[in-house]
Structures are given as C-alpha cells and as structure tokens.
mmCIF file of C-alpha atoms in Angstrom:
data_model
loop_
_atom_site.group_PDB
_atom_site.id
_atom_site.type_symbol
_atom_site.label_atom_id
_atom_site.label_comp_id
_atom_site.label_asym_id
_atom_site.label_seq_id
_atom_site.Cartn_x
_atom_site.Cartn_y
_atom_site.Cartn_z
ATOM 1 C CA UNK T 1122 -25.323 -26.653 -74.345
ATOM 2 C CA UNK T 1123 -28.825 -26.822 -75.860
ATOM 3 C CA UNK T 1124 -29.145 -30.526 -75.121
ATOM 4 C CA UNK T 1125 -28.560 -30.000 -71.413
ATOM 5 C CA UNK T 1126 -30.961 -27.069 -71.114
ATOM 6 C CA UNK T 1127 -33.828 -28.426 -69.016
ATOM 7 C CA UNK T 1128 -35.994 -25.387 -69.698
ATOM 8 C CA UNK T 1129 -35.978 -25.763 -73.476
ATOM 9 C CA UNK T 1130 -35.616 -29.504 -73.960
ATOM 10 C CA UNK T 1131 -38.181 -31.746 -72.216
ATOM 11 C CA UNK T 1132 -36.483 -34.761 -73.792
ATOM 12 C CA UNK T 1133 -33.631 -34.295 -71.332
ATOM 13 C CA UNK T 1134 -36.070 -34.559 -68.412
ATOM 14 C CA UNK T 1135 -37.494 -37.762 -69.856
ATOM 15 C CA UNK T 1136 -34.063 -39.317 -70.353
ATOM 16 C CA UNK T 1137 -32.875 -38.119 -66.939
ATOM 17 C CA UNK T 1138 -35.779 -39.794 -65.132
ATOM 18 C CA UNK T 1139 -35.885 -42.969 -67.221
ATOM 19 C CA UNK T 1140 -32.184 -43.594 -66.657
ATOM 20 C CA UNK T 1141 -32.567 -43.607 -62.874
ATOM 21 C CA UNK T 1142 -32.189 -47.181 -61.701
ATOM 22 C CA UNK T 1143 -34.778 -47.979 -59.062
ATOM 23 C CA UNK T 1144 -34.532 -51.284 -57.283
ATOM 24 C CA UNK T 1145 -37.897 -53.012 -57.015
ATOM 25 C CA UNK T 1146 -38.404 -54.956 -53.828
ATOM 26 C CA UNK T 1147 -40.629 -58.001 -53.797
ATOM 27 C CA UNK T 1148 -42.749 -58.202 -50.680
ATOM 28 C CA UNK T 1149 -41.835 -61.298 -48.706
ATOM 29 C CA UNK T 1150 -44.058 -60.955 -45.696
ATOM 30 C CA UNK T 1151 -46.407 -58.179 -44.628
ATOM 31 C CA UNK T 1152 -44.965 -58.255 -41.116
ATOM 32 C CA UNK T 1153 -41.558 -57.301 -42.532
ATOM 33 C CA UNK T 1154 -42.803 -54.141 -44.222
ATOM 34 C CA UNK T 1155 -42.644 -51.763 -41.281
ATOM 35 C CA UNK T 1156 -39.322 -51.060 -39.524
ATOM 36 C CA UNK T 1157 -39.203 -50.778 -35.756
ATOM 37 C CA UNK T 1158 -37.411 -47.434 -35.977
ATOM 38 C CA UNK T 1159 -36.790 -44.946 -38.772
ATOM 39 C CA UNK T 1160 -34.257 -42.128 -38.601
ATOM 40 C CA UNK T 1161 -35.114 -39.747 -41.428
ATOM 41 C CA UNK T 1162 -32.617 -37.001 -42.237
ATOM 42 C CA UNK T 1163 -34.240 -34.111 -44.083
ATOM 43 C CA UNK T 1164 -33.588 -30.490 -45.043
ATOM 44 C CA UNK T 1165 -33.617 -28.137 -47.985
ATOM 45 C CA UNK T 1166 -31.601 -29.285 -50.981
ATOM 46 C CA UNK T 1167 -27.861 -28.716 -50.533
ATOM 47 C CA UNK T 1168 -28.137 -28.394 -46.753
ATOM 48 C CA UNK T 1169 -25.715 -31.190 -45.919
ATOM 49 C CA UNK T 1170 -28.414 -33.855 -45.526
ATOM 50 C CA UNK T 1171 -26.472 -36.554 -47.401
ATOM 51 C CA UNK T 1172 -23.389 -35.976 -45.264
ATOM 52 C CA UNK T 1173 -25.365 -36.260 -42.044
ATOM 53 C CA UNK T 1174 -27.241 -39.327 -43.313
ATOM 54 C CA UNK T 1175 -23.908 -41.009 -43.947
ATOM 55 C CA UNK T 1176 -22.701 -40.138 -40.431
ATOM 56 C CA UNK T 1177 -25.794 -41.560 -38.737
ATOM 57 C CA UNK T 1178 -25.875 -44.710 -40.860
ATOM 58 C CA UNK T 1179 -22.219 -45.501 -40.141
ATOM 59 C CA UNK T 1180 -22.615 -44.628 -36.468
ATOM 60 C CA UNK T 1181 -25.312 -47.314 -36.293
ATOM 61 C CA UNK T 1182 -23.102 -49.808 -38.100
ATOM 62 C CA UNK T 1183 -25.277 -49.803 -41.232
ATOM 63 C CA UNK T 1184 -23.713 -50.448 -44.610
ATOM 64 C CA UNK T 1185 -26.382 -48.519 -46.528
ATOM 65 C CA UNK T 1186 -29.360 -46.215 -46.131
ATOM 66 C CA UNK T 1187 -32.596 -45.686 -47.989
ATOM 67 C CA UNK T 1188 -32.617 -42.846 -50.501
ATOM 68 C CA UNK T 1189 -35.984 -41.060 -50.428
ATOM 69 C CA UNK T 1190 -38.786 -43.226 -51.807
ATOM 70 C CA UNK T 1191 -36.554 -45.673 -53.672
ATOM 71 C CA UNK T 1192 -37.013 -49.348 -52.977
ATOM 72 C CA UNK T 1193 -35.055 -50.719 -50.040
ATOM 73 C CA UNK T 1194 -34.718 -54.047 -48.235
ATOM 74 C CA UNK T 1195 -31.602 -53.459 -46.137
ATOM 75 C CA UNK T 1196 -33.090 -53.278 -42.646
ATOM 76 C CA UNK T 1197 -30.772 -54.321 -39.829
ATOM 77 C CA UNK T 1198 -32.426 -55.207 -36.534
ATOM 78 C CA UNK T 1199 -35.508 -53.307 -37.629
ATOM 79 C CA UNK T 1200 -33.615 -49.997 -38.051
ATOM 80 C CA UNK T 1201 -33.805 -47.809 -41.139
ATOM 81 C CA UNK T 1202 -31.792 -44.653 -41.821
ATOM 82 C CA UNK T 1203 -33.328 -42.633 -44.631
ATOM 83 C CA UNK T 1204 -32.356 -39.533 -46.606
ATOM 84 C CA UNK T 1205 -34.697 -36.867 -47.961
ATOM 85 C CA UNK T 1206 -34.239 -33.387 -49.338
ATOM 86 C CA UNK T 1207 -36.906 -30.718 -49.702
ATOM 87 C CA UNK T 1208 -37.789 -31.223 -52.484
ATOM 88 C CA UNK T 1209 -36.622 -34.744 -53.316
ATOM 89 C CA UNK T 1210 -36.092 -36.241 -56.788
ATOM 90 C CA UNK T 1211 -35.633 -35.117 -60.422
ATOM 91 C CA UNK T 1212 -35.138 -31.393 -61.179
ATOM 92 C CA UNK T 1213 -37.254 -28.288 -60.716
ATOM 93 C CA UNK T 1214 -37.211 -27.495 -64.439
ATOM 94 C CA UNK T 1215 -38.758 -30.896 -65.179
ATOM 95 C CA UNK T 1216 -41.494 -30.521 -62.551
ATOM 96 C CA UNK T 1217 -42.266 -26.820 -62.005
ATOM 97 C CA UNK T 1218 -45.507 -27.519 -60.082
ATOM 98 C CA UNK T 1219 -44.536 -28.564 -56.545
ATOM 99 C CA UNK T 1220 -46.213 -31.637 -55.004
ATOM 100 C CA UNK T 1221 -46.619 -32.282 -51.282
ATOM 101 C CA UNK T 1222 -46.273 -35.967 -50.373
ATOM 102 C CA UNK T 1223 -47.848 -36.712 -47.008
ATOM 103 C CA UNK T 1224 -46.334 -40.184 -46.495
ATOM 104 C CA UNK T 1225 -43.576 -42.313 -48.016
ATOM 105 C CA UNK T 1226 -44.350 -45.976 -47.408
ATOM 106 C CA UNK T 1227 -41.753 -48.674 -46.559
ATOM 107 C CA UNK T 1228 -39.239 -49.618 -49.237
ATOM 108 C CA UNK T 1229 -41.117 -52.800 -50.144
ATOM 109 C CA UNK T 1230 -43.880 -50.615 -51.569
ATOM 110 C CA UNK T 1231 -41.673 -48.638 -53.978
ATOM 111 C CA UNK T 1232 -42.855 -50.422 -57.111
ATOM 112 C CA UNK T 1233 -44.963 -49.467 -60.146
ATOM 113 C CA UNK T 1234 -48.653 -49.167 -59.375
ATOM 114 C CA UNK T 1235 -49.594 -52.378 -61.192
ATOM 115 C CA UNK T 1236 -47.131 -54.334 -59.021
ATOM 116 C CA UNK T 1237 -48.349 -52.914 -55.720
ATOM 117 C CA UNK T 1238 -49.135 -55.636 -53.195
ATOM 118 C CA UNK T 1239 -52.392 -55.805 -51.187
ATOM 119 C CA UNK T 1240 -50.515 -54.861 -48.004
ATOM 120 C CA UNK T 1241 -49.014 -51.774 -49.629
ATOM 121 C CA UNK T 1242 -52.366 -50.771 -51.124
ATOM 122 C CA UNK T 1243 -53.953 -51.047 -47.686
ATOM 123 C CA UNK T 1244 -51.252 -48.854 -46.123
ATOM 124 C CA UNK T 1245 -51.559 -46.292 -48.913
ATOM 125 C CA UNK T 1246 -55.307 -46.113 -48.370
ATOM 126 C CA UNK T 1247 -54.846 -45.780 -44.611
ATOM 127 C CA UNK T 1248 -52.341 -42.946 -45.191
ATOM 128 C CA UNK T 1249 -54.769 -41.233 -47.593
ATOM 129 C CA UNK T 1250 -52.156 -41.196 -50.332
ATOM 130 C CA UNK T 1251 -52.622 -40.212 -53.956
ATOM 131 C CA UNK T 1252 -50.740 -42.807 -55.983
ATOM 132 C CA UNK T 1253 -49.004 -42.310 -59.290
ATOM 133 C CA UNK T 1254 -50.225 -44.839 -61.872
ATOM 134 C CA UNK T 1255 -47.626 -44.104 -64.548
ATOM 135 C CA UNK T 1256 -44.233 -43.499 -62.931
ATOM 136 C CA UNK T 1257 -41.338 -45.779 -61.999
ATOM 137 C CA UNK T 1258 -43.078 -46.173 -58.646
ATOM 138 C CA UNK T 1259 -46.162 -44.810 -56.878
ATOM 139 C CA UNK T 1260 -44.635 -41.428 -56.023
ATOM 140 C CA UNK T 1261 -44.267 -38.162 -57.960
ATOM 141 C CA UNK T 1262 -40.912 -37.680 -59.691
ATOM 142 C CA UNK T 1263 -40.218 -34.623 -57.509
ATOM 143 C CA UNK T 1264 -41.981 -33.868 -54.238
ATOM 144 C CA UNK T 1265 -41.825 -32.323 -50.776
ATOM 145 C CA UNK T 1266 -42.288 -34.731 -47.884
ATOM 146 C CA UNK T 1267 -44.657 -33.440 -45.211
ATOM 147 C CA UNK T 1268 -42.608 -34.061 -42.063
ATOM 148 C CA UNK T 1269 -45.534 -33.867 -39.642
ATOM 149 C CA UNK T 1270 -47.922 -36.049 -41.690
ATOM 150 C CA UNK T 1271 -45.262 -38.698 -42.312
ATOM 151 C CA UNK T 1272 -44.212 -38.815 -38.654
ATOM 152 C CA UNK T 1273 -47.772 -39.053 -37.369
ATOM 153 C CA UNK T 1274 -48.715 -41.850 -39.764
ATOM 154 C CA UNK T 1275 -45.701 -44.007 -38.888
ATOM 155 C CA UNK T 1276 -46.242 -43.482 -35.185
ATOM 156 C CA UNK T 1277 -49.872 -44.534 -35.620
ATOM 157 C CA UNK T 1278 -48.450 -47.814 -36.978
ATOM 158 C CA UNK T 1279 -46.293 -48.352 -33.903
ATOM 159 C CA UNK T 1280 -43.037 -47.254 -35.588
ATOM 160 C CA UNK T 1281 -40.598 -44.957 -33.789
ATOM 161 C CA UNK T 1282 -40.154 -42.185 -36.355
ATOM 162 C CA UNK T 1283 -37.191 -39.903 -35.685
ATOM 163 C CA UNK T 1284 -36.581 -36.829 -37.825
ATOM 164 C CA UNK T 1285 -33.238 -35.060 -37.991
ATOM 165 C CA UNK T 1286 -33.775 -31.704 -39.699
ATOM 166 C CA UNK T 1287 -30.607 -30.173 -41.120
ATOM 167 C CA UNK T 1288 -30.544 -26.380 -41.287
ATOM 168 C CA UNK T 1289 -28.068 -24.214 -43.164
ATOM 169 C CA UNK T 1290 -27.499 -20.495 -43.611
ATOM 170 C CA UNK T 1291 -30.131 -19.466 -46.177
ATOM 171 C CA UNK T 1292 -27.974 -17.134 -48.236
ATOM 172 C CA UNK T 1293 -25.275 -19.772 -48.691
ATOM 173 C CA UNK T 1294 -27.562 -22.736 -49.240
ATOM 174 C CA UNK T 1295 -29.503 -20.819 -51.898
ATOM 175 C CA UNK T 1296 -26.285 -20.405 -53.900
ATOM 176 C CA UNK T 1297 -25.454 -24.074 -53.454
ATOM 177 C CA UNK T 1298 -28.939 -25.157 -54.589
ATOM 178 C CA UNK T 1299 -28.412 -23.620 -58.021
ATOM 179 C CA UNK T 1300 -26.826 -26.925 -59.069
ATOM 180 C CA UNK T 1301 -30.209 -28.599 -58.444
ATOM 181 C CA UNK T 1302 -32.430 -25.847 -59.842
ATOM 182 C CA UNK T 1303 -31.086 -23.242 -62.249
ATOM 183 C CA UNK T 1304 -34.410 -21.402 -62.584
ATOM 184 C CA UNK T 1305 -34.191 -18.778 -59.834
ATOM 185 C CA UNK T 1306 -37.962 -18.196 -59.637
ATOM 186 C CA UNK T 1307 -38.640 -21.902 -59.209
ATOM 187 C CA UNK T 1308 -35.739 -22.115 -56.769
ATOM 188 C CA UNK T 1309 -37.253 -19.409 -54.572
ATOM 189 C CA UNK T 1310 -40.696 -21.008 -54.771
ATOM 190 C CA UNK T 1311 -39.351 -24.384 -53.722
ATOM 191 C CA UNK T 1312 -37.275 -22.862 -50.935
ATOM 192 C CA UNK T 1313 -40.368 -21.168 -49.494
ATOM 193 C CA UNK T 1314 -42.381 -24.400 -49.546
ATOM 194 C CA UNK T 1315 -39.576 -26.412 -47.967
ATOM 195 C CA UNK T 1316 -38.976 -23.778 -45.284
ATOM 196 C CA UNK T 1317 -42.700 -23.705 -44.419
ATOM 197 C CA UNK T 1318 -42.670 -27.494 -43.936
ATOM 198 C CA UNK T 1319 -39.636 -27.219 -41.647
ATOM 199 C CA UNK T 1320 -41.144 -24.335 -39.661
ATOM 200 C CA UNK T 1321 -44.382 -26.282 -39.172
ATOM 201 C CA UNK T 1322 -42.458 -29.242 -37.754
ATOM 202 C CA UNK T 1323 -40.348 -27.019 -35.471
ATOM 203 C CA UNK T 1324 -43.412 -25.232 -34.120
ATOM 204 C CA UNK T 1325 -45.281 -28.486 -33.500
ATOM 205 C CA UNK T 1326 -42.568 -30.640 -31.970
ATOM 206 C CA UNK T 1327 -39.927 -28.315 -30.523
ATOM 207 C CA UNK T 1328 -41.206 -24.812 -29.778
ATOM 208 C CA UNK T 1329 -44.127 -26.051 -27.706
ATOM 209 C CA UNK T 1330 -46.166 -23.278 -26.162
ATOM 210 C CA UNK T 1331 -43.365 -20.740 -26.448
ATOM 211 C CA UNK T 1332 -42.131 -18.645 -29.332
ATOM 212 C CA UNK T 1333 -43.705 -19.458 -32.685
ATOM 213 C CA UNK T 1334 -41.639 -19.211 -35.838
ATOM 214 C CA UNK T 1335 -42.810 -17.704 -39.107
ATOM 215 C CA UNK T 1336 -41.277 -17.245 -42.537
ATOM 216 C CA UNK T 1337 -40.258 -13.704 -41.571
ATOM 217 C CA UNK T 1338 -38.655 -14.621 -38.225
ATOM 218 C CA UNK T 1339 -37.055 -17.934 -39.200
ATOM 219 C CA UNK T 1340 -33.686 -16.652 -40.456
ATOM 220 C CA UNK T 1341 -33.132 -14.403 -37.431
ATOM 221 C CA UNK T 1342 -34.053 -17.266 -35.098
ATOM 222 C CA UNK T 1343 -31.627 -19.597 -36.880
ATOM 223 C CA UNK T 1344 -28.698 -17.208 -36.472
ATOM 224 C CA UNK T 1345 -29.519 -16.552 -32.816
ATOM 225 C CA UNK T 1346 -30.005 -20.222 -31.978
ATOM 226 C CA UNK T 1347 -27.131 -21.798 -33.852
ATOM 227 C CA UNK T 1348 -24.512 -19.400 -35.173
ATOM 228 C CA UNK T 1349 -24.120 -17.300 -32.026
ATOM 229 C CA UNK T 1350 -24.118 -20.392 -29.783
ATOM 230 C CA UNK T 1351 -21.490 -22.085 -31.933
ATOM 231 C CA UNK T 1352 -19.282 -18.995 -31.803
ATOM 232 C CA UNK T 1353 -19.555 -18.911 -28.018
ATOM 233 C CA UNK T 1354 -18.890 -22.609 -27.488
ATOM 234 C CA UNK T 1355 -15.428 -23.651 -26.391
ATOM 235 C CA UNK T 1356 -14.101 -25.973 -29.093
ATOM 236 C CA UNK T 1357 -11.813 -27.802 -26.674
ATOM 237 C CA UNK T 1358 -13.110 -31.382 -26.462
ATOM 238 C CA UNK T 1359 -11.837 -31.626 -22.875
ATOM 239 C CA UNK T 1360 -14.542 -29.173 -21.848
ATOM 240 C CA UNK T 1361 -17.339 -31.174 -23.461
ATOM 241 C CA UNK T 1362 -18.696 -32.439 -20.182
ATOM 242 C CA UNK T 1363 -18.585 -28.990 -18.607
ATOM 243 C CA UNK T 1364 -19.335 -25.570 -20.119
ATOM 244 C CA UNK T 1365 -19.019 -26.761 -23.711
ATOM 245 C CA UNK T 1366 -21.602 -29.462 -23.083
ATOM 246 C CA UNK T 1367 -24.065 -27.008 -21.574
ATOM 247 C CA UNK T 1368 -23.693 -24.419 -24.313
ATOM 248 C CA UNK T 1369 -23.860 -26.869 -27.183
ATOM 249 C CA UNK T 1370 -26.977 -28.532 -25.776
ATOM 250 C CA UNK T 1371 -28.762 -25.234 -26.357
ATOM 251 C CA UNK T 1372 -27.648 -25.357 -29.990
ATOM 252 C CA UNK T 1373 -29.182 -28.814 -30.512
ATOM 253 C CA UNK T 1374 -32.909 -28.140 -30.006
ATOM 254 C CA UNK T 1375 -35.076 -31.231 -29.933
ATOM 255 C CA UNK T 1376 -38.442 -32.556 -28.893
ATOM 256 C CA UNK T 1377 -40.700 -35.527 -29.627
ATOM 257 C CA UNK T 1378 -37.907 -37.348 -31.483
ATOM 258 C CA UNK T 1379 -37.271 -34.389 -33.786
ATOM 259 C CA UNK T 1380 -33.728 -32.994 -33.720
ATOM 260 C CA UNK T 1381 -32.390 -29.828 -35.325
ATOM 261 C CA UNK T 1382 -28.820 -29.875 -36.627
ATOM 262 C CA UNK T 1383 -26.963 -26.824 -37.911
ATOM 263 C CA UNK T 1384 -24.611 -27.374 -40.828
ATOM 264 C CA UNK T 1385 -22.524 -24.344 -39.810
ATOM 265 C CA UNK T 1386 -22.208 -25.586 -36.231
ATOM 266 C CA UNK T 1387 -21.245 -29.038 -37.488
ATOM 267 C CA UNK T 1388 -18.486 -27.599 -39.672
ATOM 268 C CA UNK T 1389 -17.208 -25.259 -36.970
ATOM 269 C CA UNK T 1390 -17.212 -27.657 -34.014
ATOM 270 C CA UNK T 1391 -16.821 -30.919 -35.931
ATOM 271 C CA UNK T 1392 -16.037 -33.819 -33.538
ATOM 272 C CA UNK T 1393 -17.602 -32.069 -30.554
ATOM 273 C CA UNK T 1394 -20.832 -31.460 -32.413
ATOM 274 C CA UNK T 1395 -20.979 -35.060 -33.638
ATOM 275 C CA UNK T 1396 -20.471 -36.303 -30.055
ATOM 276 C CA UNK T 1397 -23.304 -34.086 -28.903
ATOM 277 C CA UNK T 1398 -25.558 -35.442 -31.651
ATOM 278 C CA UNK T 1399 -24.738 -38.979 -30.559
ATOM 279 C CA UNK T 1400 -25.518 -38.115 -26.957
ATOM 280 C CA UNK T 1401 -28.780 -36.353 -27.825
ATOM 281 C CA UNK T 1402 -29.940 -39.258 -30.008
ATOM 282 C CA UNK T 1403 -28.671 -41.951 -27.626
ATOM 283 C CA UNK T 1404 -26.196 -43.361 -30.164
ATOM 284 C CA UNK T 1405 -23.310 -45.428 -28.832
ATOM 285 C CA UNK T 1406 -20.570 -44.893 -31.408
ATOM 286 C CA UNK T 1407 -17.080 -43.455 -31.775
ATOM 287 C CA UNK T 1408 -17.322 -43.055 -35.560
ATOM 288 C CA UNK T 1409 -16.081 -39.699 -36.825
ATOM 289 C CA UNK T 1410 -16.315 -38.545 -40.444
ATOM 290 C CA UNK T 1411 -13.866 -36.542 -42.497
ATOM 291 C CA UNK T 1412 -15.030 -32.941 -42.548
ATOM 292 C CA UNK T 1413 -15.020 -30.708 -45.613
ATOM 293 C CA UNK T 1414 -16.714 -27.340 -45.255
ATOM 294 C CA UNK T 1415 -19.048 -26.817 -48.193
ATOM 295 C CA UNK T 1416 -19.569 -23.178 -47.172
ATOM 296 C CA UNK T 1417 -15.951 -22.120 -47.679
ATOM 297 C CA UNK T 1418 -16.234 -21.565 -51.426
ATOM 298 C CA UNK T 1419 -19.233 -19.268 -50.945
ATOM 299 C CA UNK T 1420 -17.688 -17.086 -48.237
ATOM 300 C CA UNK T 1421 -15.430 -14.258 -49.361
ATOM 301 C CA UNK T 1422 -13.011 -13.406 -46.573
ATOM 302 C CA UNK T 1423 -9.511 -11.937 -46.236
ATOM 303 C CA UNK T 1424 -7.866 -15.331 -46.880
ATOM 304 C CA UNK T 1425 -9.892 -15.963 -50.004
ATOM 305 C CA UNK T 1426 -9.255 -12.453 -51.278
ATOM 306 C CA UNK T 1427 -5.483 -12.729 -50.805
ATOM 307 C CA UNK T 1428 -5.441 -16.100 -52.552
ATOM 308 C CA UNK T 1429 -7.337 -14.615 -55.492
ATOM 309 C CA UNK T 1430 -4.944 -11.657 -55.717
ATOM 310 C CA UNK T 1431 -1.960 -14.002 -55.584
ATOM 311 C CA UNK T 1432 -3.351 -15.949 -58.538
ATOM 312 C CA UNK T 1433 -3.805 -12.715 -60.468
ATOM 313 C CA UNK T 1434 -0.188 -11.731 -59.796
ATOM 314 C CA UNK T 1435 1.072 -15.128 -60.971
ATOM 315 C CA UNK T 1436 -1.064 -14.901 -64.119
ATOM 316 C CA UNK T 1437 0.160 -11.366 -64.829
ATOM 317 C CA UNK T 1438 3.807 -12.402 -64.419
ATOM 318 C CA UNK T 1439 3.259 -15.372 -66.710
ATOM 319 C CA UNK T 1440 1.771 -13.132 -69.415
ATOM 320 C CA UNK T 1441 4.677 -10.639 -69.145
ATOM 321 C CA UNK T 1442 7.294 -13.394 -69.366
ATOM 322 C CA UNK T 1443 5.495 -14.971 -72.335
ATOM 323 C CA UNK T 1444 5.330 -11.591 -74.091
ATOM 324 C CA UNK T 1445 9.056 -10.890 -73.537
ATOM 325 C CA UNK T 1446 9.981 -14.356 -74.705
ATOM 326 C CA UNK T 1447 7.942 -14.049 -77.896
ATOM 327 C CA UNK T 1448 9.296 -10.535 -78.562
ATOM 328 C CA UNK T 1449 12.878 -11.758 -78.245
ATOM 329 C CA UNK T 1450 12.251 -14.413 -80.868
#
C-alpha cells in the first residue's frame, strides 16, 4: 500500500515516531540516577535480543526491563536490565543516515531537551554527548550504541556495566531483518556498522592479545566458535557438569563483563545453554523460557520440503475434486 511505503511517504515516518509513547521520568534525587549494575543485551536487529533480555530479566526476578533509551524508573535493588538492537529505534527508511550514540544516560534523563535536569545535563557533558533539541527525548530517533564507549563511561561512574552480545547466523538474520528495513542497500549498510561495533567490543574485551577479528574473518570465526561447538556438545543435561560443561564453556566466550551468546546454540541446546549462561553470569535462578526457533522458517531442509510438497498435493486434489463436482452439475 502507498500509505505504508516508508520510502515514498515521509508522513508515515512522522506518524510512526509521534505515536510512540515514551514515559517521561521526573528526577527525584540525583543519587538515584545511576544504577549499581546494568545488564545490557545488544545485537543486530532480529538477533534474538528481546528474547534473551526477557530471560535475564525474569531470571533476576524483575517484572520489566528498560527498552533502549526510553524513560525508566523500575530499578530493583539497583539492578537494571536493558535491551538494545543495532541499530535501535524507528526505521531505516525514515533515517537513512546512521548515527553513532556513544552513551545512553539513565532512564531519568530520557526527557525532551527543555526538561533536562541539571544532573542529566552534567552527565551528558561529561559523556561528551550531542543532544537532540527537537525530538521526544535527547537521543536520535534511530541510532547505533557504541558498546565500548557506553561501557567505559558507566564504569568511570562506578557502575558495573555488563554487556551480553547476541550473535546470530548472518545469512539468516539478514532475512529476518527485512521486517525492520525493507531497503536492502540501507540494510546492508546498517549491518556493516553494527557488525563493526560488535567486532570492536569483542577484540577489546574478549580476544585480548590473541586472534583479532575483522569484517572478513568474523563470519568464519562465528561458525567455528559457536556452531561447531554446539554440534559437538552432548545435549544430555546429566552431562552438564562433565564433558558437556567443558565443551559449552568454550562456546560462551567472555571477558571484562562482556558475554557472547549464540542464538543458534541457544535454540539447539535450550535449557543446557541457559544454565551455562546463568553460571557464567553468576545468576542464581531456575527460570526456563519457552523456546521457539526463529530460524526454522528460513532453513529449507528435507522436512520442510516434504511438508511443502504435501500441501501442493492436497491443493491439487482439492482443485481436481472441485472441477469434477462443478462439471457434474
């Protein structure tokens, strides 16, 4: 429909963004602005970040999490679980020029510029942020969060900033991201920027002085690190403390409070993988989600092919019966 075509109708972008309800949080006390600990789940769009955010929030007994740079005042015992995607917000067709956001301030600061408190202004200046003066809050409508810059700023403020980076097979996630960005050139551009941000964080916090990742080696490294390990891991939960535990630990790389999680490994190993995440992140919980593999519809295998052929046979039989019935009458 013409009305829903973001490329040809900027009015749709305007309506889309104006209709987003953003809760404004009134600052009560400057000492309450900064959480003690933030667990930020981040990854390319359609990488399973929302699913993992939900798991971690519920595992911590939280009733809600913060969505990107929206306002938020639901801290429990100083803990915040937060969801980001790369990029986060709006649609690519509405904002074709990508913006890198170095820091997202606490939820109390997610207000229009004119309502920004002195404490939030001081933090924004300290973080060297460029503030939006016209939007629903001080952030761009669509942006990429710089993982390294955000982590370093919060740690300089005495906050324990944990990042959980969700990775997914690139060929599959690219197909899934078409629901967020239908312009394939913009989609590729955004994917490259988001992947570069992830690679930079991996190299800085996890790879150490060893192998360094690049845009050209990233996909091969992902398959070697996660997909092959998951295939070789015994899925019997009774072996978790033995060989399964050892093998799966290798498929959960981490360092400096940055953890890498594979969507494919999560879907394949399910409860075992969640238990390993809890152990790696020192989470005491027995919560288990309901799993639904988002990759299945993008993978064409023997089962899918047979199901498709069966549907064709049923349709063909229906058409023949309908034709014979109509001919007889």
